[in-house]
Amino acid sequence: MKTRFTTMDIRAVIAEINANYIGMRVNNVYDIDNKTYLIRLQKPDFKAIILIESGTRIHSTDFEWPKNMMPSGFAMKCRKHLKSRRLTQVKQLGIDRIVDLQFGSDEAAYHLIIELYDRGNVILADHEYTILNLLRFRTAEAEEDVKIAVRERYPVENARPPEPLISLERLTEILSKATNGEQVKKVLNPHLTYGATLIEHSLIEAGLLGSVKIDSQVDAAQVAPKILEALQTAETYMEKTENFSGKGYIIQKSDKKPSLTPGKPTEELLTYDEFHPFLFAQHANSPYLEFDTFDKAVDEFFSKMESQRIDMKALQQEKQAMKKLDNVKKDHVQRLEALHQAQEVDRVKGELVEMNLPVVERALQVVRSALANQVDWTEIGTIVKDAQAAGDPVACAIKDLKLKTNHITMLLKNPYPMLVDVDLGLSAYANAKKYYDFKRTAEKKEHKTIEAAGKAMKSAEKKTQKTLKEVQTVTTIQKARKVYWFEKFLWFISSENYLIIAGRDQQQNEIIVKRYLRAGDIYVHADLHGATSCVIKNPSGIPVPPRTLTETGTMSVCYSAAWDAKIVTSAWWVHHHQVSKTAPTGEYLTTGSFMIRGKKNFLPPSYLIMGFGFLFKVDEDSVSRHRGERKVKTIEEDMEDVSSRADELLEEGEELIGDDSSNEDQGEERAAGVERWTKRLKRQMMVRVNWPLFLRRKTWGKETETVRRRRR
């Protein structure tokens, strides 16, 4: 997996930052950890965040990163010198992987230098490049090294200048000194600034293999011109990154997820592997994602890296669980095979002893007689060897004397020979019976193993399935979505798809009016203690429908003292230009208080009814299947729904009352039932029309039930 920027990546991302963020002021500096920092930039109606990580990357980000509660000393130093200064220039120092961000100009300028090689570093310096603070001190270990410390000057002049294209002679020399069998891209990478990926792409473009190697069959002098042509292609790509404005690509790696269900196709897990500003030839057949800019591709890659690691860890755990299950199955098969083979061997040995009874019996008698006469074991072996030399068939059948275990090994034939251990304490028939008993014991054991294995396999599969579920749960919990800006306030979406935001306290009321009240928006409030300031976001500028105004007024009243006092009252609304922080008398307006100029438009009395619901965000691939679900219904469509619901309730009422119309009492009862069902329908439809889509069917507290009884 690619984990840090190459020179080409640095050039591409610097070009995009210069095109989009130059001139923006620094709002604040935050630290994520001891080597990752966020620089928040802003200009009127636009904000951006630049993320820098020492030794790894620099790019803008659209994701919410967790910030340290207490800023580090380096972050505080950056805030002191960089806050409210403009980002005036971003450049690369020579061809080194060093980025210089300049804030301010002339003698008021400050430089933030990010080293993206080795262990990395982030250095804050003044306009003369005198170091004010840094993440990592570096001492001069050799004479040519420069000390990097506070109050020392950062050696910007030591950066390597751009080099001309390598010559054919130099290229031939490098290739001739390469180790036999080493890949060309690895040989050239230390001598060039292109990076191994671009070199491999250029080799493919020149008609060579990307993995071409140096060996005895390839003459360096012959292949050098072709490689030089490839390097010219690489140089062209490097020139494109100087004013880069292309797309970004994330190359994905495919892994197969294990499955317990036989015959079910395995699921494919795609994880991020590399990021590049170009789609190189070696990645053309790999799965990839395309982004509008390289900056966005890098942001997506690193922002999802942690969840990708969790997915890969989960995949490894799943594979381990499946491996354990496979090992259980293999062990079961091996045990059954061993028992089956043992049965077969014992059966053959018993048959051999039974078919060679005279020889076995004679051999037993000879050895027993020698032992009974207290003949030395070594001498017995000598006697057997002498008899074998004389051609005695019984002695020739004895192959080994295992007198320590009271056994002898005999070579018995039928017609193929086989070595069989014979017990001296048993007769020939008893030895045959012993092997048959072994065979029957192994057969019984095999049956028991098969019965027990079925239960063991079910238990192992159950444990594996449980492990897979636990792994999936862990990975799902650790993934978090991006929080939208309005979620820090009270908010809901009205029945006509308008976003309404309201402050949780006086400070948020102040922020909502000052920062988020725009032309075309509607301000809704109530003349009650504790009533929250509500803003209906209306970017289109068309008049806001009455239903949305009523729903917003209900929200404002419910978050006031009227909720506890059980008072039904009205809210009011005004246009955005009627709300001001300046009083005509010059009096001081406290936080969250505003002056309303002109006429207030009062709404109908608001019932103390609130609720909650669940709002689901679908993936981009699923948007087409849910298109039109939030469509605002017209009055005619609402009436059609009322009519259809009325027909259903009438049919239900007829079923409950009965169809017998012969009795006048039953006819009157049926008419009364129809009237009751009609009233019930009207109450249901009134609630459905008056409540917003995402504030429905759930109530808070006994106060709401009291209001409902009043409505009836």
XYZ file of C-alpha atoms in Angstrom:
712
model
C 0.000 0.000 0.000
C 1.230 3.469 -0.873
C 1.525 5.547 2.304
C 3.383 8.759 1.400
C 3.752 11.354 -1.346
C 6.174 11.068 -4.240
C 7.743 14.072 -5.973
C 5.102 13.894 -8.697
C 2.308 13.870 -6.094
C 3.801 16.912 -4.369
C 3.983 18.877 -7.622
C 0.367 18.007 -8.501
C -1.096 18.885 -5.100
C 0.897 22.151 -4.873
C -0.514 23.217 -8.244
C -4.074 22.568 -7.021
C -3.538 24.385 -3.701
C -2.091 27.399 -5.519
C -5.090 27.440 -7.867
C -7.754 27.218 -5.142
C -6.548 28.539 -1.781
C -4.053 31.358 -2.373
C -5.221 34.604 -0.717
C -7.266 32.927 2.027
C -6.613 33.928 5.638
C -5.658 31.530 8.438
C -8.578 31.209 10.844
C -6.941 28.749 13.239
C -4.435 25.896 13.572
C -5.270 22.570 15.236
C -3.307 19.418 15.947
C -4.693 15.913 15.464
C -1.652 14.140 16.893
C 2.035 14.894 17.428
C 2.769 15.084 13.694
C -0.568 15.891 11.980
C -1.950 19.441 11.883
C -4.955 21.233 10.405
C -4.776 24.795 9.053
C -8.256 26.295 8.759
C -8.469 28.911 5.985
C -11.345 31.220 5.184
C -12.515 34.011 2.937
C -15.988 35.508 2.497
C -18.513 32.701 1.883
C -15.823 30.019 1.642
C -13.805 27.907 4.067
C -11.136 25.269 3.600
C -8.839 23.092 5.695
C -5.261 22.186 4.750
C -4.027 18.983 6.402
C -0.298 18.412 6.816
C 1.332 15.274 8.182
C 5.052 15.255 8.835
C 6.865 12.930 6.436
C 3.694 11.758 4.696
C 1.305 14.188 2.993
C -0.206 17.641 2.458
C -3.672 18.234 0.979
C -7.009 19.892 1.659
C -9.679 17.901 3.441
C -13.471 17.895 3.571
C -13.650 15.423 6.466
C -14.096 16.112 10.160
C -10.876 15.076 11.903
C -10.727 14.623 15.701
C -8.768 17.463 17.285
C -6.840 17.411 20.548
C -8.677 19.033 23.443
C -5.549 20.957 24.421
C -3.438 22.284 21.524
C 0.232 21.354 21.517
C 3.038 23.881 21.958
C 3.793 23.808 18.239
C 0.120 24.432 17.383
C 0.024 27.381 19.793
C 3.179 28.823 18.202
C 1.627 28.504 14.737
C -1.541 30.216 15.947
C 0.486 33.101 17.338
C 2.367 33.813 14.096
C 0.025 32.559 11.338
C -3.466 33.475 12.533
C -5.236 36.067 10.331
C -2.370 36.032 7.766
C -3.009 35.260 4.122
C -1.618 32.205 2.357
C 0.454 33.912 -0.318
C 2.539 31.126 -1.875
C 3.044 27.357 -1.863
C 6.154 25.982 -3.535
C 8.477 23.008 -3.616
C 12.084 23.532 -2.607
C 14.066 22.368 -5.646
C 13.167 18.784 -6.487
C 13.289 17.625 -2.866
C 10.143 16.425 -1.138
C 9.922 19.655 0.853
C 6.946 22.037 0.680
C 7.183 25.707 1.675
C 3.925 27.465 2.660
C 4.322 31.228 2.914
C 1.878 33.293 4.977
C 2.027 37.078 4.642
C 4.499 39.003 2.534
C 7.793 40.881 2.739
C 9.167 41.294 6.255
C 5.846 40.231 7.793
C 6.004 36.828 6.096
C 6.239 33.480 7.902
C 7.082 30.115 6.388
C 5.748 26.697 7.317
C 8.133 24.095 5.869
C 6.929 20.502 5.601
C 9.488 17.748 4.991
C 7.832 14.739 3.338
C 10.769 12.334 3.342
C 12.306 9.959 5.893
C 10.896 10.665 9.373
C 9.643 14.068 8.226
C 9.476 17.409 10.000
C 7.359 20.575 10.215
C 9.257 23.839 10.732
C 7.947 27.345 11.451
C 10.324 30.101 10.281
C 10.233 33.871 9.791
C 10.780 35.818 6.563
C 14.560 35.158 6.720
C 13.972 31.436 7.314
C 15.168 31.689 10.918
C 13.572 28.751 12.726
C 11.034 29.784 15.393
C 9.755 26.319 16.276
C 9.810 22.796 14.870
C 8.616 19.281 15.563
C 11.947 17.436 15.490
C 15.432 18.726 16.174
C 18.248 17.466 13.973
C 21.948 17.674 14.808
C 24.825 17.843 12.325
C 26.147 14.274 12.391
C 28.564 14.885 9.514
C 30.474 17.909 8.278
C 28.141 18.425 5.312
C 25.013 18.200 7.495
C 23.252 21.307 8.809
C 21.919 21.666 12.320
C 18.124 22.098 12.404
C 17.163 23.820 15.649
C 15.442 26.939 17.004
C 17.209 30.227 16.086
C 19.168 28.430 13.358
C 18.565 29.303 9.701
C 16.809 26.691 7.593
C 19.071 25.892 4.588
C 16.649 26.488 1.706
C 19.614 26.943 -0.652
C 20.695 23.325 -0.045
C 17.657 21.979 -1.892
C 18.555 20.006 -5.003
C 17.892 22.019 -8.158
C 16.024 20.431 -11.092
C 18.305 18.137 -13.055
C 18.423 17.740 -16.850
C 17.396 14.467 -18.461
C 19.911 11.727 -17.773
C 22.380 11.092 -20.588
C 22.686 7.851 -22.516
C 26.238 7.267 -21.230
C 25.178 7.750 -17.613
C 22.157 5.482 -18.107
C 24.331 2.752 -19.655
C 26.755 3.015 -16.754
C 23.962 2.652 -14.174
C 22.495 -0.368 -15.951
C 25.873 -2.067 -16.360
C 26.567 -1.817 -12.619
C 23.172 -3.261 -11.669
C 22.882 -6.646 -9.993
C 21.896 -9.509 -12.265
C 18.132 -10.207 -12.000
C 17.223 -6.801 -10.527
C 14.276 -4.903 -12.024
C 15.093 -1.845 -14.131
C 12.627 0.414 -12.281
C 14.303 -0.412 -8.973
C 17.748 0.198 -10.447
C 16.786 3.638 -11.801
C 14.588 4.836 -8.930
C 17.438 6.026 -6.609
C 18.987 8.031 -9.460
C 15.776 9.759 -10.673
C 12.967 11.828 -9.160
C 10.098 10.251 -11.084
C 9.262 7.419 -8.722
C 9.018 3.691 -9.477
C 5.366 3.879 -10.587
C 5.971 6.520 -13.273
C 9.120 4.700 -14.453
C 7.152 1.450 -14.813
C 4.407 3.262 -16.765
C 6.985 4.866 -19.059
C 8.664 1.503 -19.726
C 5.294 0.046 -20.749
C 4.596 3.056 -22.979
C 7.998 2.487 -24.655
C 7.090 -1.119 -25.490
C 9.001 -2.791 -22.644
C 7.705 -4.837 -19.742
C 7.129 -2.857 -16.596
C 8.972 -5.559 -14.642
C 11.865 -5.922 -17.119
C 15.010 -7.160 -15.376
C 18.735 -6.856 -15.898
C 20.195 -10.294 -16.673
C 22.865 -11.960 -18.768
C 20.565 -12.126 -21.801
C 19.918 -8.348 -21.840
C 22.795 -6.159 -22.991
C 22.764 -2.824 -21.122
C 24.147 -0.969 -24.145
C 21.380 -2.333 -26.397
C 18.441 -1.721 -24.051
C 19.615 1.713 -22.817
C 18.254 3.722 -25.829
C 14.807 2.183 -25.344
C 14.883 2.990 -21.632
C 16.041 6.541 -22.383
C 12.984 6.955 -24.613
C 10.832 5.827 -21.699
C 12.473 8.369 -19.389
C 11.635 11.130 -21.865
C 7.996 10.118 -21.495
C 8.360 10.328 -17.702
C 9.832 13.800 -18.038
C 6.751 14.866 -20.027
C 4.483 13.700 -17.194
C 6.543 15.637 -14.660
C 6.123 18.796 -16.748
C 2.341 18.265 -16.759
C 2.266 18.370 -12.941
C 3.791 21.866 -12.825
C 0.394 23.424 -13.685
C -1.663 20.351 -12.928
C -5.440 20.596 -13.306
C -6.425 17.004 -14.056
C -8.221 14.262 -12.178
C -7.181 11.999 -9.328
C -7.282 8.215 -9.154
C -7.386 5.682 -6.331
C -6.253 2.192 -7.338
C -8.110 -0.544 -5.481
C -7.053 -4.033 -4.448
C -9.506 -6.912 -4.528
C -9.734 -9.607 -1.829
C -12.190 -12.476 -1.553
C -14.238 -12.754 1.612
C -14.753 -16.334 2.901
C -18.244 -17.823 2.893
C -19.715 -20.627 5.012
C -22.542 -21.364 2.589
C -21.566 -24.009 0.010
C -22.103 -22.896 -3.567
C -22.587 -19.247 -2.592
C -20.269 -16.933 -4.562
C -17.600 -15.300 -2.444
C -17.965 -11.592 -1.777
C -15.359 -9.192 -3.117
C -13.746 -6.683 -0.754
C -12.180 -3.678 -2.484
C -9.608 -1.729 -0.484
C -7.556 1.334 -1.376
C -4.010 0.524 -2.462
C -2.468 3.527 -4.273
C -3.278 7.117 -5.279
C -1.986 8.896 -8.398
C -2.669 12.060 -10.438
C -2.716 9.938 -13.627
C -4.140 6.550 -14.533
C -0.966 4.669 -15.403
C -0.770 1.785 -17.856
C -0.061 -0.883 -15.235
C -3.322 0.023 -13.447
C -5.591 0.112 -16.501
C -7.044 -3.345 -15.750
C -7.292 -2.850 -11.985
C -10.411 -1.536 -10.218
C -10.080 2.183 -9.533
C -12.022 5.275 -8.448
C -11.888 8.554 -10.350
C -12.150 11.984 -8.677
C -12.480 15.502 -10.038
C -9.135 16.545 -8.567
C -6.058 14.794 -7.243
C -6.505 16.681 -3.976
C -9.904 15.053 -3.398
C -8.528 11.626 -4.277
C -5.769 11.949 -1.669
C -8.236 13.223 0.933
C -10.516 10.247 0.303
C -7.583 7.803 0.391
C -6.149 8.896 3.734
C -9.513 9.650 5.341
C -10.713 6.112 4.669
C -7.358 4.465 5.398
C -8.237 3.720 9.021
C -11.546 2.100 8.109
C -9.746 0.208 5.334
C -7.287 -1.110 7.895
C -10.192 -2.191 10.070
C -11.777 -3.939 7.074
C -8.505 -5.720 6.285
C -8.108 -6.730 9.918
C -11.673 -8.051 9.893
C -10.925 -9.951 6.673
C -7.875 -11.546 8.276
C -9.961 -12.539 11.297
C -12.584 -14.037 8.990
C -9.900 -15.974 7.128
C -8.447 -17.229 10.399
C -11.884 -18.352 11.547
C -12.436 -20.174 8.249
C -8.940 -21.680 8.486
C -9.738 -23.080 11.932
C -12.919 -24.609 10.544
C -10.989 -26.128 7.629
C -8.406 -27.531 10.044
C -11.186 -29.194 12.043
C -12.542 -30.751 8.849
C -9.089 -31.912 7.699
C -8.321 -33.391 11.129
C -11.617 -35.273 11.054
C -10.872 -36.704 7.604
C -7.329 -37.689 8.594
C -8.511 -39.459 11.747
C -11.097 -41.436 9.794
C -8.522 -42.315 7.157
C -6.037 -43.461 9.818
C -8.665 -45.640 11.505
C -9.673 -47.129 8.185
C -6.064 -47.905 7.270
C -5.450 -49.437 10.709
C -8.433 -51.752 10.184
C -7.105 -52.839 6.808
C -3.571 -53.478 8.122
C -4.815 -55.485 11.136
C -7.094 -57.564 8.898
C -4.246 -58.397 6.510
C -1.898 -59.284 9.384
C -4.494 -61.572 10.959
C -5.045 -63.318 7.624
C -1.265 -63.721 7.081
C -0.782 -65.315 10.518
C -3.771 -67.593 9.901
C -2.502 -68.689 6.473
C 1.050 -69.328 7.747
C 0.152 -71.138 10.982
C 2.794 -73.965 10.756
C 5.662 -71.582 10.162
C 4.511 -69.145 12.884
C 3.929 -71.934 15.383
C 7.348 -73.537 14.662
C 9.109 -70.168 15.043
C 7.364 -69.567 18.373
C 8.435 -73.008 19.655
C 12.090 -72.524 18.665
C 12.420 -69.140 20.329
C 10.503 -70.213 23.427
C 12.745 -73.326 23.794
C 15.889 -71.185 23.587
C 14.547 -68.767 26.170
C 13.478 -71.657 28.422
C 17.052 -73.032 28.303
C 18.316 -69.577 29.361
C 20.263 -69.047 26.178
C 21.727 -65.544 25.907
C 19.707 -63.171 23.642
C 22.777 -62.401 21.546
C 23.454 -66.106 21.091
C 19.833 -66.661 20.035
C 20.333 -64.082 17.313
C 23.501 -65.860 16.176
C 21.678 -69.210 16.060
C 18.897 -67.675 13.920
C 21.425 -66.172 11.495
C 23.267 -69.509 11.165
C 19.970 -71.275 10.438
C 19.100 -68.639 7.835
C 22.457 -69.240 6.185
C 21.687 -72.952 6.114
C 18.390 -72.227 4.319
C 15.981 -73.141 7.157
C 12.534 -71.785 6.061
C 11.445 -71.057 9.648
C 14.668 -69.134 10.410
C 14.368 -67.270 7.088
C 10.868 -66.052 8.125
C 12.245 -64.478 11.339
C 13.493 -60.965 10.524
C 13.946 -59.411 13.964
C 14.011 -60.472 17.627
C 12.223 -57.950 19.871
C 12.860 -59.911 23.037
C 12.592 -56.833 25.249
C 8.888 -56.625 24.369
C 8.507 -60.445 24.085
C 7.874 -60.224 20.310
C 9.487 -61.424 17.102
C 9.044 -59.920 13.648
C 8.258 -62.391 10.853
C 8.090 -61.970 7.074
C 4.841 -63.690 6.006
C 3.648 -64.042 2.382
C 0.266 -64.300 0.672
C 1.752 -64.054 -1.957
C 3.095 -60.551 -1.226
C 5.409 -60.374 1.812
C 4.618 -58.305 4.883
C 6.337 -57.861 8.239
C 4.162 -59.011 11.171
C 4.939 -58.770 14.899
C 4.115 -62.021 16.741
C 3.673 -62.224 20.526
C 5.758 -65.025 22.106
C 3.243 -65.360 24.928
C 0.409 -66.347 22.571
C -0.156 -69.187 20.188
C -0.349 -68.707 16.434
C -4.184 -68.792 16.559
C -4.188 -66.304 19.482
C -1.937 -63.909 17.514
C -4.326 -64.059 14.535
C -7.292 -63.448 16.860
C -5.472 -60.481 18.410
C -5.175 -58.735 15.042
C -8.835 -59.444 14.241
C -9.758 -57.902 17.623
C -7.668 -54.829 16.781
C -9.557 -54.528 13.493
C -12.978 -54.731 15.208
C -11.912 -52.170 17.837
C -10.762 -49.716 15.152
C -14.034 -50.232 13.278
C -16.100 -49.405 16.367
C -13.919 -46.384 17.016
C -14.464 -45.227 13.448
C -18.244 -45.365 13.862
C -18.059 -43.441 17.124
C -15.745 -40.870 15.512
C -18.195 -40.355 12.656
C -21.074 -39.823 15.089
C -19.102 -37.437 17.295
C -17.650 -35.592 14.302
C -21.093 -34.515 13.103
C -21.747 -32.713 16.389
C -18.231 -31.279 16.457
C -18.582 -29.935 12.910
C -21.904 -28.253 13.703
C -20.394 -26.697 16.822
C -17.333 -25.477 14.878
C -19.512 -23.968 12.126
C -21.676 -22.253 14.742
C -18.614 -20.755 16.433
C -17.255 -19.616 13.067
C -20.527 -17.925 12.142
C -20.577 -16.207 15.535
C -17.006 -15.007 15.005
C -17.859 -13.630 11.555
C -20.850 -11.746 12.973
C -18.775 -10.293 15.811
C -16.097 -9.163 13.361
C -18.699 -7.494 11.140
C -20.232 -5.747 14.161
C -16.882 -4.371 15.298
C -16.049 -2.946 11.879
C -19.494 -1.389 11.532
C -19.341 0.347 14.917
C -15.981 1.982 14.251
C -17.066 3.676 11.050
C -18.469 7.182 11.467
C -20.233 9.393 8.958
C -19.524 13.024 8.231
C -21.565 15.378 10.459
C -23.459 18.093 8.596
C -23.085 21.724 9.640
C -26.696 22.142 10.793
C -26.606 19.173 13.194
C -25.059 21.272 15.953
C -28.381 23.173 16.114
C -31.963 22.055 16.637
C -33.258 21.193 13.191
C -35.884 19.371 11.147
C -37.064 19.075 7.547
C -40.559 20.376 6.916
C -43.300 18.643 4.953
C -42.307 20.745 1.930
C -38.580 19.895 2.191
C -37.369 23.122 3.797
C -34.493 22.948 6.286
C -35.330 24.674 9.581
C -32.611 25.389 12.155
C -33.022 26.734 15.687
C -30.639 27.624 18.509
C -30.196 25.440 21.577
C -29.273 28.494 23.668
C -28.780 32.255 23.371
C -25.276 31.871 21.923
C -26.531 29.618 19.135
C -29.424 32.014 18.443
C -26.815 34.744 17.946
C -24.761 32.536 15.601
C -27.786 31.482 13.546
C -28.877 35.067 12.850
C -25.409 36.513 12.286
C -23.917 33.654 10.268
C -26.733 31.689 8.633
C -29.619 34.153 8.061
C -29.375 34.971 4.350
C -31.445 36.763 1.737
C -34.739 34.937 1.167
C -34.688 33.184 4.570
C -37.518 33.573 7.077
C -37.021 34.361 10.784
C -39.627 32.768 13.121
C -39.976 33.558 16.821
C -42.577 33.788 19.595
C -43.118 36.480 22.272
C -42.536 33.974 25.072
C -39.739 33.444 27.558
C -37.249 30.857 26.287
C -38.618 30.733 22.743
C -35.906 29.760 20.310
C -34.980 31.697 17.169
C -35.872 29.623 14.101
C -34.627 30.222 10.578
C -36.235 28.688 7.493
C -33.476 28.253 4.904
C -34.898 29.381 1.571
C -32.074 29.726 -1.007
C -34.571 29.766 -3.911
C -36.188 32.998 -2.666
C -39.739 31.913 -3.569
C -42.447 32.469 -0.917
C -42.375 29.859 1.848
C -45.633 27.790 1.974
C -47.983 28.243 4.980
C -47.548 24.655 6.171
C -43.796 25.109 6.661
C -44.372 28.418 8.470
C -46.895 26.728 10.799
C -44.555 23.825 11.551
C -41.691 26.219 12.326
C -43.927 28.286 14.577
C -44.875 25.121 16.466
C -41.180 24.390 17.034
C -40.507 27.881 18.374
C -43.451 27.725 20.791
C -42.685 24.193 22.002
C -39.150 25.245 22.990
C -40.496 28.077 25.153
C -42.092 28.402 28.590
C -45.459 27.588 26.979
C -44.538 23.881 27.006
C -44.366 23.686 30.803
C -47.288 26.091 31.297
C -49.500 24.178 28.790
C -50.424 27.406 27.010
C -51.581 27.396 23.377
C -50.322 30.589 21.727
C -49.047 31.939 18.415
C -45.630 32.521 16.880
C -44.772 35.117 14.237
C -42.448 35.433 11.264
C -40.589 38.207 9.437
C -38.261 38.492 6.457
C -34.504 38.371 6.901
C -34.017 42.131 6.340
C -36.351 42.960 9.259
C -33.984 41.359 11.805
C -31.282 43.649 13.174
C -28.833 43.720 16.050
C -28.959 47.513 16.298
C -31.615 49.226 18.423
C -32.867 52.669 17.235
C -32.414 54.126 20.738
C -28.851 52.902 20.969
C -29.647 50.565 23.879
C -27.575 47.407 24.371
C -29.077 44.168 23.089
C -27.996 41.091 24.997
C -26.714 37.908 23.338
C -29.507 36.192 21.400
C -31.736 39.292 21.372
C -32.619 41.112 18.139
C -34.552 44.165 16.998
C -37.446 43.509 14.605
C -38.257 46.352 12.241
C -41.633 46.541 10.558
C -44.724 44.401 10.830
C -44.758 40.936 12.407
C -46.793 38.270 10.591
C -48.591 36.225 13.247
C -49.322 32.540 12.659
C -52.343 30.508 13.852
C -52.178 29.161 17.413
C -49.585 26.407 17.689
C -50.479 23.161 19.434
C -47.850 21.755 21.797
C -47.177 18.702 19.661
C -43.681 17.509 18.825
C -42.146 14.204 17.881
C -39.109 12.544 16.410
C -38.254 10.329 13.468
C -35.355 8.659 11.693
C -33.736 10.245 8.647
C -31.794 7.902 6.378
C -29.119 8.994 3.896
C -28.907 6.613 0.933
C -25.768 5.877 -1.076
C -25.185 7.607 -4.382
C -25.900 4.337 -6.204
C -29.369 4.143 -4.600
C -30.523 7.727 -5.230
C -32.279 6.848 -8.486
C -34.437 4.191 -6.758
C -35.651 6.690 -4.144
C -36.214 9.633 -6.450
C -39.589 11.299 -5.851
C -40.152 9.922 -2.337
C -39.887 13.433 -0.862
C -42.181 14.947 -3.472
C -44.572 17.553 -2.040
C -48.181 16.516 -2.633
C -50.724 18.988 -4.015
C -54.171 19.534 -2.521
C -55.718 17.303 -5.200
C -53.306 14.442 -4.353
C -54.064 14.883 -0.648
C -57.793 14.680 -1.386
C -57.235 11.499 -3.411
C -55.446 9.981 -0.408
C -58.339 11.070 1.828
C -60.880 9.491 -0.522
C -58.964 6.206 -0.815
C -58.498 6.037 2.951
C -62.192 6.810 3.444
C -63.159 3.911 1.182
C -60.915 1.564 3.170
C -62.392 2.689 6.494
C -65.949 2.417 5.171
C -65.310 -1.137 3.999
C -63.818 -1.913 7.393
C -66.883 -0.407 9.093
C -69.251 -2.438 6.933
C -67.438 -5.636 7.891
C -67.695 -4.798 11.585
C -71.368 -3.713 11.483
C -72.670 -6.433 9.143
C -74.537 -6.670 5.851
C -78.040 -7.591 7.138
C -80.285 -4.629 6.169
C -83.611 -6.356 6.763
C -83.782 -5.044 10.297
C -84.354 -1.284 10.676
C -82.346 -1.213 13.940
C -79.393 -2.761 12.176
C -79.717 -0.157 9.379
C -79.613 2.690 11.903
C -76.644 1.070 13.640
C -74.863 0.761 10.281
C -75.432 4.488 9.529
C -74.115 5.447 12.979
C -71.071 3.241 12.410
C -70.347 4.911 9.070
C -70.553 8.314 10.740
C -68.109 7.241 13.496
C -65.620 5.902 10.938
C -65.893 9.128 8.905
C -65.115 11.255 11.986
C -62.180 9.019 12.805
C -60.876 9.448 9.249
C -61.100 13.230 9.488
C -59.140 13.249 12.764
C -56.424 11.021 11.281
C -56.097 13.089 8.123
C -56.003 16.330 10.152
C -53.048 15.022 12.148
C -51.309 13.772 8.993
C -51.656 17.073 7.133
C -50.653 19.321 10.039
C -47.552 17.469 11.195
C -44.178 17.703 9.389
C -42.842 14.602 7.708
C -40.058 13.912 10.196
C -41.966 15.008 13.326
C -44.776 12.476 13.379
C -46.707 9.962 15.461
C -44.589 10.222 18.633
C -45.375 12.605 21.513
C -43.466 13.825 24.553
C -45.099 14.081 27.991
C -48.651 14.048 29.326
C -49.217 17.640 28.242
C -49.631 16.540 24.625
C -52.307 14.010 25.555
C -54.263 16.811 27.284
C -54.138 18.913 24.120
C -55.348 15.971 22.052
C -58.434 15.542 24.256
C -59.204 19.217 23.805
C -59.054 18.813 20.048
C -61.557 16.007 20.139
